[in-house]
Structure formats: C-alpha cells, structure tokens
Amino acid sequence: MFSNLKLNDNEAIYIQIKDHISSMIDKGLIPNNSKLPSTRELSQLLNVSRNSVVLAYEELKSEGIIYSISGKGTFAKSKKNLPDSIWNINWDCLENDYSKTANKMDIVKNEIPWRKDLISFKSISPNGELFDIEELKKSFLNRLSIEGHKILNYGYAQGYKPLIDYLLKYMNAKGVDTANKDILITNGFTEGLDLLLSSFIKKGDYIICENPTHNTAIKIFKSLGLNIIGIDINNNGLDFDMLEENLNNLKDKKIKFAYITPSYHNPTGIVMSPENRYKFYNIMKKHNIAIIEDGFNEELLYSSSHIFPIASLDNGSNGVIYIGSFSKILFPGLRIGWILCDKQVISKLESVKRCKNIHVSFLDQGILYDYLSNGGFEKYVKKIRKFYGDKFTFAYECVNKYIPNEYVLGDGGLHIFIKLKNIDSRSLLLKCHENGVIFMPGDIFYVNNSHNDTIRLGFSRLTFEEIESGIKTIGNIIKEIAK
Amino acid sequence: MFSNLKLNDNEAIYIQIKDHISSMIDKGLIPNNSKLPSTRELSQLLNVSRNSVVLAYEELKSEGIIYSISGKGTFAKSKKNLPDSIWNINWDCLENDYSKTANKMDIVKNEIPWRKDLISFKSISPNGELFDIEELKKSFLNRLSIEGHKILNYGYAQGYKPLIDYLLKYMNAKGVDTANKDILITNGFTEGLDLLLSSFIKKGDYIICENPTHNTAIKIFKSLGLNIIGIDINNNGLDFDMLEENLNNLKDKKIKFAYITPSYHNPTGIVMSPENRYKFYNIMKKHNIAIIEDGFNEELLYSSSHIFPIASLDNGSNGVIYIGSFSKILFPGLRIGWILCDKQVISKLESVKRCKNIHVSFLDQGILYDYLSNGGFEKYVKKIRKFYGDKFTFAYECVNKYIPNEYVLGDGGLHIFIKLKNIDSRSLLLKCHENGVIFMPGDIFYVNNSHNDTIRLGFSRLTFEEIESGIKTIGNIIKEIAK
C-alpha cells in the first residue's frame, strides 16, 4: 500500500506522502475508519524522517481527510463511505439441504432457552463445580514445560500419540482387544459420528437406531439424507422382535450401520444387559451391518459397573465402531472424543479429518493426557459417581412420588425418562414454563417426532431442593391438566 | 453385570459369586483379559463381606478362570478368546467418493516425510521457539481463575463471546464495517472453508480459484465434487484476461464462489495490490459470485503493511466471506480461526457447526482471548515480522544466487515460489532427497497437477546456514541435471 510510493526529488517529501494517502483514500483503497500506520511505522517503511510523516498527517487532518483518536491511532475519513451500489446476495437461495436440515433441527434455536431464574431439567451437562481445576492447572503447566513448543505447533490428524496410547490401554481394560484396531482423536462424540458417516454413507442409505435416541444423532442422520429405521425402546428395553421384522422387510435395502447407545441410553437412561449386547451383536453380524457403539457416559455406571462394551465382543473382527468421549462428563469445553475401530478405517478417517479441520487442539490433548495419566480421571469419576448417583436416586424417588406416569425409565446417568398418562408434553412445557420450570419434551428424541407424552429430566446441575421443587411443580400441573 | 446376581440363602455366598463370574466368562459376557472389579468394589456392589469375594476370586484363580497382576488388578481368562467366526466387513467397498478423494489427495500420505537429518523446505509452519510460552501460561492461569468452571463446560457453537467481540474490533481496524456482519469461531481455516462449502454448495457447482493455490483448498473442492476453474497466477500476478474469458464462457453455469488469497498467496507469496483487489471485487460483484477471501498470513505483511482486505470493500454489502486464522503463525496447535460475513450466513453456519462438532474448545478460545487482549499477539507479530522478514530476504537472495530459474515469486511470508527452466521438480526432489534436502513440488498446488517445473521453499523453521546450504544443494543438482 505504501511501498509502491516512489518518492522523487522535485517535491517536498511530506507533500508526496500527503498526496499519496489522499489519493488512496479517494480511490477507496483505504477504507473509511480504517487505521493508518503510526508516524513512526510509516517513516521506517518509507525510509524518510519522521517529521515528514508528522507534517503530512497534520495537513491531512486539517483538510478533514484523516482523524486521530487519542491513544488509539490515526484513521481514514473517506467520503467513499459506502460503495456505489449495495451487493446483496440472496444466501437463502444458495443454502443447500444439509444446512437447511441442520438449521431446522437445531434445538438451541427452537426450544425454550435456559434462564437463570428457571429450574431447568433440560441440560444433561455436568456440574462445573465438580471439575478439578487445580489438577488441570498442574497438568497444563506440566505439559507446557515438557513440550510446549511441540503441542502449540501443528500436530498429527490421528491425534496426540501419548493420548492415543493411553486410550488403547483404557479400552483394553474394558475387554477390547486392540490388536487389529486403532484410535482417532475427534472433537467430541459429535465429530466422531459426523466423520464416520461423511466417509461411508451415500444419500439414501439406511441406518438402524434405537427409537427414541440421541437427538443430535437423528439430526446428523437426517441432515446427511439417511433413511432411519427406528427400533422401539420401552420399559422392556429394545424391541428385538421389531428389529428382526425390519431386517426381514428391508432385506434388499442397503443398511449401512446400526447406531446404539448401550449404557445410560439417551434419553431413556436404560443400561442394556450383557446378554442383550451379545444378542444385538450377533444379529448385526449375521446381517453384516456395522455397529456404531456410542460409549455415552459409560463411565458413570453407578450400580452395574463392569458391563463390557459391545466392542469387546468384536475382538479379532472389524464390525464395531466404538465412539467414546470425555467431553460429556469430564470437561465438555475441551471437546475431546475418540473413535476406536479397524486400523484401516482409522487410516481413512485420518485423511478425512485432515480434510475437515487438520486435527484436534494438541494443547487440549496434551493437557488431558497429563490429567488422565496422573490418575485425575479416576479420582474425578469416583467423586461424581457418588454425587450424581445420590441425585439420581433422589430424583427417581421424587418422580415416582409426584408425577403420575405410565412408566419411568432410567438405570442411572444424569437423566430420567418419563412416559406420562395421556398428557401432551408440549402443552405441559408451556404451563411449566409459566411456573418457572422447564424440561426436554420427549418428541425431539423420536425419529418421527412422535411420543408427545414423554419427557426427559436432566438433574445434573440442580440442587436437591430444586429437584424436588421442580418435579413437584411438574406433577401438580399434570394433575391440573388431567382434571 | 453383577447387579443382576440375586443371592440366595441355600448356598455359600462365595460359591454363588464364583459360579456367577464363571458362567459370565463362559458365555463370553466377560471378555478375555478384561479387568474385574476389585474385591472391595465387588463386596460393596453386592453388599456382602469382602471375605466372600476374596474367597470366590481365590477359587476362580486356582481353576485358571481368572488371574491377577500385582498392582494392576484381576482379569478374566476366557477360553472364548475369539468369537466362533471372524466378522470381516470390507470397508473399502463401503467407503464413499468423498473419503476416497480426501485420502488420495492427502499429501501427508503421498509425499516424502520429514526426517530430522534432512534440510526440509516443505513446511511453512511457524518456528515454535518464537512462541511466548510464558505469556500463554499467564493467560491460561488468568482465564481459568476467572471463569474455569465456565470455559471447561459446554459453550456456544458461534464461539466464546469475548473472543468474537475482540475479532470484530480487530477486523474493524482493518477497515471492515461489521454493522451487518458477524463472526463464527472455527477449528482453523480448514474448518472454516469446509463449513461454508458444506452448507452452500451442491455437487457439480463451479468454483473459481487462483492457479496455483492452497493445496488443502483444492483437496476440499475436489472431495466435495466441485468443478474448479483455475485462473493463472504468474510473475504478473492474477491473469484478469483469463478470468474475464472464463466468466464469459461459463455464463450459463452456476459459479457459486471465487476463492482468493490476496496476501502472501500460497504458494506464490504474491501480495495483491489494492488496485487489483478493487478490480477483482468489482468483477465478482458484477457477476454475483460470492468471494471467499483467505486472510492467510495477512498479519505477516513485512514491507507493505496496511493493505486492506477485500472484505473492507464489501462494507454494507454481503458478497465477501472472510476466513481468518491464528493457527497459521501464532499457535497452530490450538486450531483457532474465524469466518466473518453476513449475519444471516453466520447464523446458518452456527447450526451447521453445532451439527458437526458442537463448538471449538472453549478453553483454547478463553486462553487465546486473554493472550490477545493483553497485547500478546502484537508483541509476537513485531518479533516474528523481523525474524521471518530477515529470513525471507536472505532466502530470496540465496535462491537468485544459486538456483537457475525462469522467475522467483514472493513478497514475503514464510515461503518462496520458483519456476525452474525445464527441470522436472519430481526428479529433482528425488535427487535432492538423496542429498539430504527436500521441498514441496509445485504441482500439488495446481488444480490439474500441472507445472512440474515449479517448487515451493518454506524456510520458517530453518537456520540461515541451513537455508544457504539447502538452496545451494538444490542449485547444484539442477545444474547437474541441466548438463
């Protein structure tokens, strides 16, 4: 901008500088209100005395072409404030179906927002007060001292090697033989699912999932144009008859994946028994439909610890893609999850990851690795199991005491799922909202938005008093409606 | 797994526990080598005396059904080591075109890898030794103390508000009127480009770009099935005649975007003049083709500071999508970039971001915000401008001294681009590799992999001695080949 100013000997330097800047502003090449170099910077740049620049700026100021703000700098005041005509692209017309669906199904945009004065049962995110901030600080300082230059620079798409190795061992201890498997670090569960599906599905493919299931998964499936086969979950768990029936009816269709959340299933909170995990695995194996296992909150298993993931039944085979995450209960703000599956699949996903966002923050991976390997996670899990376990038991009791229901589901976790007796959850929500209580209507977890008579209550961030008071309110309003 | 064990009064407790575990292992429900609960945990879980569990474990051990490793725990030893049959999915057959292209074009998999003993001109990533680790530590501790519980928990898809506000002001100072604009925080430039294209393009759409251009951009375009219209860049800069000609020939095609890197263009290093920025903007406006401006290394402008981004010409309009990044020169390990454009577009992209990976690490955003707002970046940029500026000048001189060439391009930045005289860069690379020097062959930056006679030399991580010695080696080998 200034380096193309060639100074001559015929005219005073400050005049040449003044004319150059004036002409640039005039042509619109220095936009209105944009910052000019300081007089010191410009004198260095042009290799002239600072006085010449000061003089030029003074002249420009007196002519109203530039102005100064004390402590902030000097700015252009262009008459070319706006271009001759406005360029107005109609972005709505350019938007594709993927974005349209992702926007339409964005619950943040469509559901009642959280407010401080509400008792909110909407969230299932962890209580930040339980985080070991001091431990994390230690891990940060430790990791940065050991290899700060390294983890602050570009890393590998697959992830930070020590973290990958830690997670391989972690999965080993869950009974998973990792001999033919590998791990890719992802930005949480959501990216894991998106990466996998973007790499292996075609629009129109079929996918099996529990119904209800994780609403983000439904959103991703629909945005990518998948046909969803929902298999009912009710108070008896997964409906295996319905599963077999669908598999028979859809024999000629390309069913690529079956997505399943065996532990603390979202939204029902059901933990699938070992026998049913075995059964499910074998049915999928028979039909050659790869399983996506969502390791969702597996670490929270309060009363039924040591149930092995479906991935542990796949030892030596390559039919299960396990997606784990530390960003559900540990530090959601860090967004760290992982995919464990067949080595060759990981290699493919690694290139896709590199194509989408290069890699997950190496700083975060380094800190998390340090925290995990120093036993921070084990300590934390012990603490939160008790904390959330007590809350779960209390909330469960309150629900049974105050809310008339068909049935209540939940084996633990951070939420409870309720089927009401002929009560529309949307009208209930509106009335509850007026009375200072909100929750998640169950329909958002159903593949066809059905089951308007269900609700999910998350209690992780509420006190015992709030839990009781909120559930009482919901119960009272239901009784009023039922009258 | 253990909670479904119902103990009776007819048999000794330890026998019942033993039989239960034995049968679970037998059925394959406890996988081989998986860890069992400790005796203390299990006694609590079942509400029995610890002695009973110890006794059960002893019996199981003596029968070879479980085993202990001192200090590690107790593990199952299942004969069901492997399932009855291997389930082998052919993942190659399931992979879609997107993944295939992303894999085929992954230079990490296809180019000669970096090795410690090589002088490598491949990389254009910053020199980690220049990072202000101490400043970053302060920012981390500061931010964590102020709002640790908050930034470690779930955040917003659009990004961390203080960082967004900082960047809006930062763009203001570059002459961009942000009145009708907004910002989305992304995992670096790459995610910014991927998010935008995934939301607005359809397979088969056309996109204009400079030729050569950033190889990752070409990879993303091709993976998404775009038709690329490359416009030549040579020693005169962008070929505007070729641009106009293409626009006339493709009048009936849907050209959605024009992707352009006006500052330190990768790989040529050319900085586009203000006049040409103006010209380019107006041509695109006339044809109603939205501009994607890559703010790549704009902050490095050594000798020609204060050239305003094309986005500053778009004030009041909505035709330019600006993608900026701090992950190119500041802390690439953190992966933080941003998209600045029309508010409505940002709102759409926000939902798409939430659909892909929820949000960028709030910890990283918090730290970066603290670092930026305390003036860390300004200090750092001053330091690196001098550091890389000196290296650039030196490398440029060496190239002209040692390497016979058609022309050398580069106005600064972290790399130099060379058009050789009838020398095949691939054979040159092989010979250089034998002599301990590697570089980036230019063909990977061309949309049709042409121009086998070009090379890019990145020097950011090399010493002056290495730069001279490496360039000398390349020059000597070229002279040998030319003989």
PDB file of C-alpha atoms in Angstrom, chain B residues 168 176-183 281 311-320 340-344 346:
ATOM      1  CA  LEU B 168     -14.933  -7.820  15.354  1.00  0.00           C
ATOM      2  CA  VAL B 176     -14.149  -3.711   7.697  1.00  0.00           C
ATOM      3  CA  ASP B 177     -17.515  -2.252   8.683  1.00  0.00           C
ATOM      4  CA  THR B 178     -19.086  -5.033  10.749  1.00  0.00           C
ATOM      5  CA  ALA B 179     -22.558  -3.486  11.092  1.00  0.00           C
ATOM      6  CA  ASN B 180     -24.314  -6.188   9.037  1.00  0.00           C
ATOM      7  CA  LYS B 181     -21.635  -8.824   9.685  1.00  0.00           C
ATOM      8  CA  ASP B 182     -20.899 -11.350  12.388  1.00  0.00           C
ATOM      9  CA  ILE B 183     -18.222 -13.904  13.304  1.00  0.00           C
ATOM     10  CA  TYR B 281     -14.107  -7.361  -6.121  1.00  0.00           C
ATOM     11  CA  ALA B 311     -13.693  -7.641   2.853  1.00  0.00           C
ATOM     12  CA  SER B 312     -13.176  -3.923   3.557  1.00  0.00           C
ATOM     13  CA  LEU B 313     -14.547  -3.155   0.080  1.00  0.00           C
ATOM     14  CA  ASP B 314     -17.741  -5.011   0.946  1.00  0.00           C
ATOM     15  CA  ASN B 315     -18.956  -2.594   3.632  1.00  0.00           C
ATOM     16  CA  GLY B 316     -22.734  -2.517   3.686  1.00  0.00           C
ATOM     17  CA  SER B 317     -22.870  -5.413   1.201  1.00  0.00           C
ATOM     18  CA  ASN B 318     -22.761  -9.172   1.789  1.00  0.00           C
ATOM     19  CA  GLY B 319     -20.666 -10.542  -1.054  1.00  0.00           C
ATOM     20  CA  VAL B 320     -17.445 -11.419   0.784  1.00  0.00           C
ATOM     21  CA  LEU B 340     -16.561 -13.058   9.110  1.00  0.00           C
ATOM     22  CA  CYS B 341     -19.533 -12.430   6.846  1.00  0.00           C
ATOM     23  CA  ASP B 342     -23.215 -11.549   6.593  1.00  0.00           C
ATOM     24  CA  LYS B 343     -25.038 -12.075   9.912  1.00  0.00           C
ATOM     25  CA  GLN B 344     -27.636 -14.384   8.399  1.00  0.00           C
ATOM     26  CA  ILE B 346     -23.211 -16.825  10.279  1.00  0.00           C
TER      27      ILE B 346
END
